Amino acid sequence: MKKIFGLLSLLILSFSSIAQNKYAIIPKPLELTPLAGEFTIDTQTKILIPKGAADIRPLAEMLAERVVITSGIQLPIEEADISNSLVPANKTIVFAPYKEQVMNKMLGDEDYILKADAKGVILAGATGKGEFYALQSLLQLLPPQIFSSSLEKGVKWTVPACTIFDRPRYGHRGGMLDVARHFFPVSFVKKYIDLLALHKMNKFHWHLTDDQGWRIEIKKYPKLTEIGSKRKESMKGHYNDWKFDGTPHGGFYTQTEIKEVIAYAQKKFITIIPEIEMPGHALAALASYPELGCTEKSLKGGPYEVTGIWGVHDDVFCPTETTFRFLEDVLTEVIALFPGDYVHIGGDECPKTAWKQSAFCQALMKKEGLKDEDELQSYFIKHFDKFLTSKGKKIIGWDEILEGGISPNATIMSWRGVEGGIAAAQQNHDAIMTPTGFCYLDYYQSDPSTEPLAIGGYLPLEKVYGYEPTPKALTPEQAKHILGIQANLWTEYIQTPEQAEYMLYPRASAIAETGWTSARLKDYDDFTTRLKIHFERLKYLAVNYAKSYYDITA
Ligand code: TNX
């Protein structure tokens, strides 16, 4: 009897987890009501889009493309007068224009409604972006094989019936990729963007310059890529115990490639935030144009070179007229390329050693009434805040730009903990939370002795998932300045796309859920249950996610 009982409860348990898995959407939607029944895509299914909806057609094509690749079924896309009701015509997937009456919800530009029943599916959004997120949810309601790149035989292409009303928690849901420490080809940058989009992330922070490489073509300064994009060799081994590896490393993106990536990201409703580092992390630029440093000789007595040593370097941009004109010219080309509102100007880890030793800097400080080098750094950043603001852009800087006085229009990226974000919000500045202890996906995700070499730290999935971006110290008014959360992937110890994927997933899925899902709906057990299906999706997408996590969901 006991045995039968046990068997029965096991059955019920696995049934309920199957039931849950039917709706295994990551990030978890705000309201999801499961309904009985399902819709099945077959050869008679059609996609309907509103008449003349040029912005919606590409979304319909994305869906049709997934379906034809994986099932062989070519869904026709037809324009129609789409009524306002949520009752789909038979055998249709409808991209419905949003009307206020739909489910009595007011939809913001990232919100959407999805309704699936036995007859069909309706995706409704106030904008293409909302519709795009509805589409992401639809794809996740389909069997994971929908993400495959080849024909998947014997799959029933069903969508479990449900209604969803969904809305993100934060406006900034980002992922950063450091392409300076190791260069990643355009193909991988696009895959990184695809994966952000799958998770309804909307910002791609592209870390394009650093001591170890300059990766963006600047037409006015060709040496940045001729010289600055290459280094002789890199550190091998951990930074406590390393040798040079003897192999050169290099790479950069032409402006044509940059435009291609921007257009690609736009189709997935992802805004790119380019980062041009200043005044520190500048060795690749100094090696290309030595006149930008405080002296043509490095502090160590040799000419500047693109370094293969990780960490912080004393040689930085000198705040001269020459440097300011150079960086203005660089930023002018950058803003001509990137249509987003923000440009990231770095600002982190700028040692003051060179400025302290420079007669020019000391005289400048005196002239400008700056009491110390922190104020000189602030003077530097304020110059570029003013410059970029005059061009209609807003600046983001790492939290060090708070030191010596924050620039009037700056948004702070809080990385050395959460204090920078708190201080920014208290001073009425926006902040993006990306503290090392929760968002640094270059840290180890499990026992270092069982993991490939990483920079250090210990940041398992559960800890990432548990992070709450809005600090409790803030008043509700101040809390509005917390724009969101970001996953950072620094790549000193990450040399290949495969390793990047391994470090990113599934931890970036956890960050995506924190960025999107209301705090009261977050539940780690529920997340890992959905993750089991999500791993299947990642498998079909050929993502080298960290398989060790499979155990926790088995
Ligand atoms: C600190 S985060 C840095 C990066 C490193 C990273 C390694 C930040 C603004 N600066 O230059 O790559 O640590 O985890």
XYZ file of C-alpha atoms and ligand atoms in Angstrom:
568
model
C 0.000 0.000 0.000
C 2.763 2.353 1.052
C 4.572 1.537 -2.165
C 1.552 2.332 -4.309
C 1.077 5.532 -2.415
C 4.703 6.467 -2.990
C 4.403 5.671 -6.656
C 1.244 7.729 -6.887
C 2.766 10.760 -5.252
C 5.791 10.404 -7.504
C 3.436 10.385 -10.474
C 1.567 13.430 -9.218
C 4.837 15.154 -8.526
C 6.242 14.500 -11.956
C 2.907 15.437 -13.504
C 2.868 18.753 -11.715
C 6.441 19.481 -12.685
C 5.562 18.634 -16.301
C 2.575 20.942 -15.969
C 4.827 23.680 -14.678
C 7.393 22.981 -17.325
C 4.822 23.655 -20.010
C 5.082 27.300 -19.052
C 8.814 27.383 -18.376
C 9.405 30.951 -19.474
C 12.599 32.706 -18.368
C 12.332 35.444 -17.214
C 9.112 34.563 -15.422
C 6.147 36.652 -16.627
C 4.204 38.950 -14.337
C 0.835 37.215 -14.779
C 0.460 33.829 -16.400
C -2.828 31.938 -16.230
C -2.626 28.351 -17.446
C -5.686 27.176 -19.374
C -6.785 23.765 -20.553
C -5.886 22.638 -24.038
C -3.257 23.585 -26.529
C -2.715 25.051 -29.945
C -0.816 23.068 -32.531
C 1.061 24.596 -35.436
C 0.459 22.590 -38.608
C 0.469 23.097 -42.366
C -2.780 25.065 -42.208
C -1.535 27.620 -39.688
C -1.169 31.222 -40.838
C 0.503 34.261 -39.350
C -1.585 37.430 -39.488
C -0.180 40.922 -39.183
C -2.026 44.253 -39.289
C -2.318 45.899 -42.707
C 0.681 48.070 -43.536
C 2.515 47.129 -40.319
C 6.052 47.359 -41.670
C 7.509 47.162 -38.155
C 5.678 43.929 -37.354
C 6.494 42.018 -40.532
C 10.110 41.286 -39.470
C 8.782 39.726 -36.262
C 6.396 37.530 -38.220
C 9.329 36.559 -40.438
C 11.431 35.635 -37.396
C 8.677 33.304 -36.235
C 8.146 31.826 -39.698
C 11.882 31.278 -40.030
C 12.117 29.348 -36.739
C 9.130 27.224 -37.723
C 10.308 26.390 -41.226
C 13.843 25.533 -40.142
C 12.754 23.216 -37.353
C 9.482 21.760 -38.659
C 9.662 22.234 -42.413
C 6.274 24.000 -42.279
C 6.269 27.275 -44.195
C 3.764 29.544 -42.465
C 2.256 32.164 -44.770
C 2.299 35.749 -43.470
C -0.877 37.602 -44.370
C -1.963 41.170 -43.765
C -5.447 41.484 -42.311
C -7.823 43.860 -40.568
C -7.147 42.639 -37.100
C -10.021 43.058 -34.756
C -9.633 44.134 -31.233
C -10.958 40.991 -29.652
C -8.728 38.400 -28.103
C -10.363 35.571 -29.968
C -8.035 34.356 -32.686
C -9.451 33.237 -36.006
C -9.046 29.532 -36.509
C -5.445 28.316 -36.996
C -3.823 31.689 -36.780
C -0.979 33.306 -34.902
C -1.909 36.958 -34.813
C 0.329 39.925 -34.170
C -2.435 42.173 -32.879
C -2.089 45.905 -32.661
C -2.606 46.889 -29.089
C -5.807 48.659 -28.193
C -6.467 49.898 -24.735
C -9.457 47.641 -24.263
C -7.390 44.494 -24.626
C -7.810 42.750 -21.285
C -8.323 46.212 -19.775
C -4.600 46.704 -19.540
C -2.640 49.784 -20.407
C 0.468 48.575 -22.131
C 3.821 50.335 -21.829
C 6.284 50.002 -24.674
C 7.913 46.824 -23.345
C 4.689 45.193 -22.115
C 2.760 42.546 -23.970
C -0.187 40.238 -23.816
C -0.120 36.676 -25.105
C -3.191 34.524 -25.392
C -3.133 30.952 -26.611
C -6.107 28.629 -26.935
C -6.966 25.654 -29.091
C -7.816 27.897 -32.051
C -4.766 30.076 -32.157
C -2.419 32.545 -30.564
C -2.620 36.299 -30.126
C 0.422 38.421 -29.438
C -0.395 42.000 -28.508
C 1.940 44.862 -27.761
C 1.729 48.638 -27.892
C 4.990 48.717 -29.870
C 7.158 46.419 -31.943
C 9.261 45.918 -28.829
C 6.309 44.634 -26.824
C 5.351 42.344 -29.696
C 8.952 41.135 -29.875
C 8.837 40.127 -26.217
C 5.501 38.412 -26.799
C 7.228 36.473 -29.566
C 10.076 35.484 -27.230
C 7.524 34.084 -24.803
C 5.709 32.239 -27.586
C 8.969 30.608 -28.664
C 9.572 29.499 -25.079
C 6.070 28.008 -24.891
C 6.839 25.882 -27.942
C 8.975 22.732 -27.594
C 12.674 23.597 -27.107
C 13.436 22.139 -30.544
C 12.042 25.397 -31.972
C 15.513 26.817 -31.267
C 17.278 24.172 -33.330
C 19.148 25.020 -36.512
C 17.975 21.916 -38.334
C 14.871 19.883 -39.048
C 13.546 18.199 -35.894
C 11.465 15.181 -36.806
C 8.606 13.794 -34.719
C 7.949 16.952 -32.707
C 4.378 18.114 -32.092
C 4.540 21.894 -32.299
C 2.167 22.745 -29.503
C 1.616 25.885 -27.466
C -0.072 25.230 -24.113
C -3.182 27.379 -23.661
C -2.749 30.357 -21.361
C -3.051 34.075 -21.013
C -0.052 36.187 -20.138
C 0.170 39.817 -19.214
C 3.783 40.803 -18.846
C 5.767 43.881 -17.944
C 9.436 44.293 -16.952
C 10.518 45.467 -13.539
C 13.527 47.518 -14.674
C 14.251 49.542 -17.805
C 17.950 48.606 -17.968
C 18.498 44.865 -18.358
C 22.013 44.627 -19.627
C 24.907 42.428 -20.527
C 28.499 43.656 -20.890
C 31.121 41.957 -23.008
C 34.800 42.879 -22.689
C 36.293 42.479 -26.156
C 39.517 44.285 -25.202
C 41.194 41.643 -23.053
C 40.271 39.058 -25.629
C 38.847 39.876 -28.995
C 35.616 38.165 -29.999
C 34.513 37.932 -33.640
C 31.340 39.595 -34.953
C 29.688 36.172 -35.176
C 30.026 35.717 -31.413
C 28.962 39.277 -30.644
C 25.772 38.529 -32.566
C 25.236 35.298 -30.665
C 25.756 37.170 -27.384
C 23.057 39.616 -28.561
C 20.727 36.759 -29.578
C 20.995 35.328 -26.085
C 20.293 38.686 -24.470
C 17.174 38.982 -26.633
C 16.031 35.469 -25.751
C 16.026 36.670 -22.138
C 14.269 39.984 -22.906
C 17.408 41.901 -22.033
C 17.567 45.266 -23.784
C 21.095 46.715 -23.402
C 24.386 45.469 -24.745
C 27.352 47.212 -23.131
C 30.285 46.823 -25.491
C 33.616 47.343 -23.688
C 35.667 48.353 -26.729
C 38.907 49.781 -25.370
C 41.311 48.936 -22.584
C 45.020 48.619 -21.783
C 45.210 45.320 -23.655
C 43.574 46.385 -26.913
C 41.688 49.038 -28.868
C 38.949 47.315 -30.828
C 37.022 49.963 -32.750
C 38.183 51.507 -36.020
C 38.495 55.288 -35.748
C 39.043 56.789 -39.186
C 40.853 59.906 -37.951
C 43.333 57.881 -35.889
C 44.286 54.757 -37.869
C 47.116 53.847 -35.504
C 44.543 52.959 -32.831
C 43.851 49.809 -34.748
C 47.174 49.457 -36.623
C 49.072 49.495 -33.335
C 46.527 49.549 -30.519
C 44.569 46.447 -31.527
C 47.558 44.106 -31.252
C 49.637 42.873 -28.381
C 52.747 40.715 -28.390
C 51.573 38.174 -25.847
C 49.402 37.707 -22.778
C 49.677 36.512 -19.221
C 49.310 32.800 -18.889
C 48.247 31.409 -15.539
C 46.750 33.150 -12.611
C 47.914 36.689 -11.892
C 49.640 35.549 -8.722
C 51.754 33.121 -10.684
C 52.099 33.768 -14.375
C 54.351 33.768 -17.435
C 53.899 35.294 -20.867
C 52.391 32.814 -23.255
C 54.417 33.897 -26.297
C 51.437 34.177 -28.640
C 50.373 37.501 -30.121
C 46.743 38.529 -29.850
C 44.730 41.087 -31.767
C 41.587 42.069 -33.578
C 39.243 44.981 -34.102
C 35.885 45.844 -35.632
C 35.739 48.019 -38.736
C 33.088 50.724 -38.721
C 31.201 48.680 -41.309
C 31.152 45.729 -38.914
C 30.088 47.976 -36.042
C 27.158 49.232 -38.136
C 26.246 45.665 -38.978
C 26.166 44.728 -35.291
C 24.118 47.832 -34.406
C 21.544 47.000 -37.096
C 21.458 43.404 -35.894
C 20.873 44.455 -32.300
C 18.168 46.923 -33.344
C 16.166 44.114 -34.900
C 16.213 42.482 -31.483
C 15.335 45.716 -29.700
C 18.710 45.896 -28.020
C 20.447 49.222 -27.600
C 24.215 49.129 -27.655
C 26.141 51.189 -25.128
C 29.680 51.618 -26.461
C 32.417 52.122 -23.884
C 35.513 54.193 -24.575
C 37.684 54.069 -21.454
C 39.167 57.230 -19.966
C 41.264 58.463 -18.247
C 42.637 55.067 -17.121
C 42.807 51.714 -18.910
C 44.319 53.662 -21.803
C 47.587 51.902 -22.672
C 46.462 50.700 -26.099
C 45.659 54.298 -27.052
C 48.929 55.586 -25.574
C 50.931 52.962 -27.450
C 49.296 54.219 -30.659
C 49.640 57.949 -29.895
C 52.273 58.458 -27.154
C 51.612 62.201 -27.030
C 48.390 61.450 -25.168
C 50.253 60.385 -22.026
C 51.829 62.606 -19.419
C 55.224 61.785 -20.824
C 56.281 59.963 -23.908
C 58.080 57.514 -21.709
C 56.139 55.175 -19.529
C 56.590 55.363 -15.784
C 58.589 52.186 -16.061
C 61.091 53.923 -18.326
C 60.237 52.406 -21.684
C 57.927 53.417 -24.558
C 54.253 52.586 -24.107
C 53.063 49.273 -25.359
C 49.787 47.458 -25.620
C 50.131 45.343 -22.533
C 49.487 41.674 -22.040
C 49.420 42.081 -18.278
C 46.004 42.171 -16.624
C 45.184 44.632 -13.871
C 45.646 48.344 -13.416
C 48.406 50.358 -15.092
C 49.914 53.647 -14.010
C 50.149 55.190 -17.473
C 46.887 56.974 -18.249
C 45.587 59.771 -20.478
C 47.040 63.151 -19.539
C 44.393 65.893 -19.317
C 46.019 68.059 -22.004
C 44.361 69.936 -24.857
C 45.799 67.313 -27.220
C 44.171 64.481 -25.294
C 40.841 66.301 -25.026
C 40.753 66.993 -28.801
C 41.721 63.388 -29.518
C 39.004 61.949 -27.295
C 36.435 64.405 -28.654
C 37.311 63.276 -32.178
C 37.036 59.639 -31.154
C 33.679 60.236 -29.459
C 32.441 62.163 -32.491
C 32.988 59.069 -34.621
C 31.490 56.859 -31.922
C 28.299 58.884 -31.642
C 27.952 59.021 -35.411
C 27.868 55.217 -35.333
C 25.804 54.396 -32.248
C 22.229 55.694 -32.174
C 21.584 54.976 -28.463
C 21.200 57.697 -25.841
C 24.215 56.622 -23.789
C 27.970 56.539 -24.195
C 30.013 54.877 -21.461
C 33.246 56.739 -20.749
C 34.729 54.228 -18.311
C 36.298 56.160 -15.457
C 37.309 53.147 -13.356
C 40.640 52.332 -11.789
C 42.609 55.386 -12.823
C 45.816 55.549 -10.766
C 46.937 59.089 -10.048
C 50.668 58.263 -10.090
C 51.395 59.809 -13.485
C 49.374 62.950 -12.740
C 51.173 63.395 -9.422
C 54.508 63.278 -11.210
C 53.481 65.540 -14.051
C 54.387 69.237 -13.851
C 51.661 69.909 -16.418
C 48.984 68.286 -14.236
C 50.116 70.072 -11.116
C 50.033 73.441 -12.899
C 46.603 72.679 -14.357
C 45.242 71.788 -10.929
C 46.519 75.071 -9.560
C 45.065 77.046 -12.436
C 41.657 75.348 -12.163
C 41.586 75.441 -8.369
C 41.474 71.644 -8.063
C 42.584 70.492 -4.648
C 43.681 66.973 -5.522
C 43.969 64.429 -8.321
C 40.466 63.107 -7.625
C 39.185 66.536 -8.528
C 41.364 66.458 -11.629
C 39.697 63.178 -12.604
C 36.320 64.796 -12.042
C 37.436 67.777 -14.181
C 38.348 65.286 -16.927
C 35.021 63.461 -16.788
C 33.022 66.681 -16.529
C 34.639 67.892 -19.739
C 33.329 64.837 -21.583
C 29.989 64.963 -19.852
C 29.602 68.508 -21.208
C 30.865 67.483 -24.622
C 28.552 64.486 -24.957
C 25.582 66.330 -23.473
C 26.077 69.053 -26.096
C 25.787 66.307 -28.720
C 22.555 64.998 -27.253
C 24.081 61.997 -25.486
C 24.196 60.989 -21.844
C 27.230 59.560 -20.088
C 27.582 56.455 -17.994
C 30.676 55.955 -15.879
C 31.939 53.366 -13.411
C 31.385 54.379 -9.795
C 34.851 55.957 -9.404
C 33.500 58.981 -11.255
C 31.738 59.892 -8.024
C 35.154 60.726 -6.572
C 36.074 64.384 -6.720
C 32.498 65.348 -7.560
C 29.999 63.727 -9.913
C 29.337 65.198 -13.368
C 25.926 66.843 -13.684
C 24.385 64.399 -16.165
C 26.168 61.172 -15.307
C 24.629 57.766 -14.700
C 26.699 55.597 -12.384
C 27.470 51.956 -12.960
C 27.918 50.611 -9.459
C 30.494 47.808 -9.532
C 32.618 47.992 -6.362
C 29.599 46.940 -4.341
C 26.331 48.805 -4.102
C 27.560 51.965 -2.344
C 28.203 53.826 -5.591
C 24.639 53.160 -6.706
C 23.265 54.302 -3.361
C 25.366 57.479 -3.375
C 24.343 58.258 -6.954
C 20.617 57.794 -6.256
C 20.881 59.906 -3.108
C 22.368 62.678 -5.247
C 19.510 62.347 -7.750
C 21.578 60.531 -10.332
C 20.587 57.367 -12.133
C 22.434 54.164 -11.363
C 22.822 50.730 -12.891
C 23.657 47.966 -10.453
C 26.376 45.539 -11.350
C 28.206 44.776 -8.093
C 31.121 42.334 -8.315
C 29.659 40.103 -5.605
C 26.545 39.302 -7.653
C 27.018 40.287 -11.286
C 30.629 39.442 -12.194
C 30.300 36.396 -14.336
C 34.076 36.133 -14.768
C 34.134 34.799 -11.189
C 34.109 31.066 -10.441
C 30.657 29.518 -10.461
C 31.596 26.519 -8.368
C 34.567 24.997 -6.532
C 37.651 26.506 -8.271
C 39.504 23.181 -8.081
C 36.928 21.711 -10.461
C 36.654 24.686 -12.768
C 38.695 26.128 -15.635
C 41.010 28.948 -14.510
C 39.057 32.119 -13.767
C 39.948 35.501 -12.336
C 38.924 34.577 -8.815
C 35.894 35.165 -6.630
C 33.080 32.707 -6.041
C 29.700 33.431 -7.487
C 27.385 30.448 -7.775
C 24.032 30.638 -9.552
C 21.952 30.798 -6.407
C 23.841 33.843 -5.180
C 23.420 35.590 -8.527
C 19.708 34.803 -8.455
C 19.300 36.106 -4.932
C 20.476 39.627 -5.720
C 18.046 42.486 -5.167
C 19.164 45.529 -7.218
C 17.212 48.228 -5.420
C 19.085 48.938 -2.176
C 16.926 49.049 0.940
C 18.724 52.216 2.042
C 16.897 54.269 -0.592
C 13.614 56.133 -0.197
C 10.956 55.258 -2.813
C 11.775 58.505 -4.651
C 15.514 57.723 -4.706
C 14.814 54.123 -5.695
C 13.416 55.370 -9.029
C 17.002 56.197 -9.974
C 17.933 52.514 -9.965
C 17.583 51.843 -13.683
C 18.349 48.172 -13.486
C 20.907 45.413 -13.444
C 23.700 44.185 -15.646
C 25.775 41.036 -16.104
C 29.443 41.802 -16.721
C 31.771 39.488 -18.542
C 35.396 40.577 -18.249
C 37.577 38.378 -20.377
C 41.117 38.305 -19.016
C 40.712 34.564 -18.460
C 38.162 33.958 -21.194
C 39.751 33.320 -24.551
C 37.063 31.628 -26.597
C 33.344 31.997 -27.324
C 32.801 28.570 -25.737
C 34.369 29.672 -22.469
C 32.405 32.940 -22.575
C 29.168 30.965 -22.918
C 30.202 28.652 -20.134
C 30.739 31.569 -17.756
C 27.603 33.409 -18.885
C 24.960 30.689 -18.797
C 22.926 30.000 -16.826
C 24.067 32.826 -14.537
C 23.047 35.499 -17.058
C 19.593 33.855 -17.162
C 19.349 34.549 -13.419
C 20.323 38.186 -13.960
C 17.744 38.470 -16.729
C 15.060 37.212 -14.369
C 16.095 39.722 -11.695
C 15.934 42.486 -14.281
C 12.524 41.535 -15.601
C 10.550 39.706 -12.963
C 8.786 41.319 -10.076
C 10.652 40.632 -6.802
C 7.637 38.938 -5.193
C 7.553 36.311 -7.974
C 11.171 35.337 -7.696
C 11.741 31.864 -6.311
C 14.960 29.933 -6.781
C 13.369 26.466 -6.815
C 10.825 27.564 -9.348
C 13.600 29.164 -11.418
C 15.693 25.999 -11.463
C 12.635 23.944 -12.450
C 12.159 26.180 -15.473
C 15.902 26.137 -16.074
C 15.749 22.442 -16.848
C 13.705 23.206 -19.972
C 15.764 26.290 -20.629
C 18.889 24.122 -20.796
C 17.212 22.229 -23.620
C 16.733 25.514 -25.459
C 20.365 26.458 -24.876
C 21.380 23.032 -26.136
C 19.469 23.553 -29.404
C 21.005 27.029 -29.652
C 24.452 25.404 -29.381
C 25.300 27.359 -26.249
C 28.058 25.871 -24.125
C 26.264 26.551 -20.833
C 27.751 25.277 -17.563
C 26.431 21.747 -17.520
C 27.321 21.313 -13.865
C 24.029 23.028 -13.076
C 22.125 20.233 -14.668
C 22.468 18.354 -11.373
C 20.503 20.880 -9.372
C 17.606 20.605 -11.768
C 17.684 16.849 -12.383
C 37.676 45.363 -12.498
S 34.902 46.414 -13.174
C 37.637 46.094 -13.674
C 38.000 45.418 -14.945
C 38.454 44.016 -14.731
C 37.570 43.340 -13.714
C 37.857 41.895 -13.496
C 35.774 47.538 -13.633
C 35.072 48.761 -13.883
N 37.117 47.360 -13.773
O 38.952 46.193 -15.636
O 38.428 43.343 -15.940
O 37.685 44.021 -12.481
O 36.885 41.258 -12.726
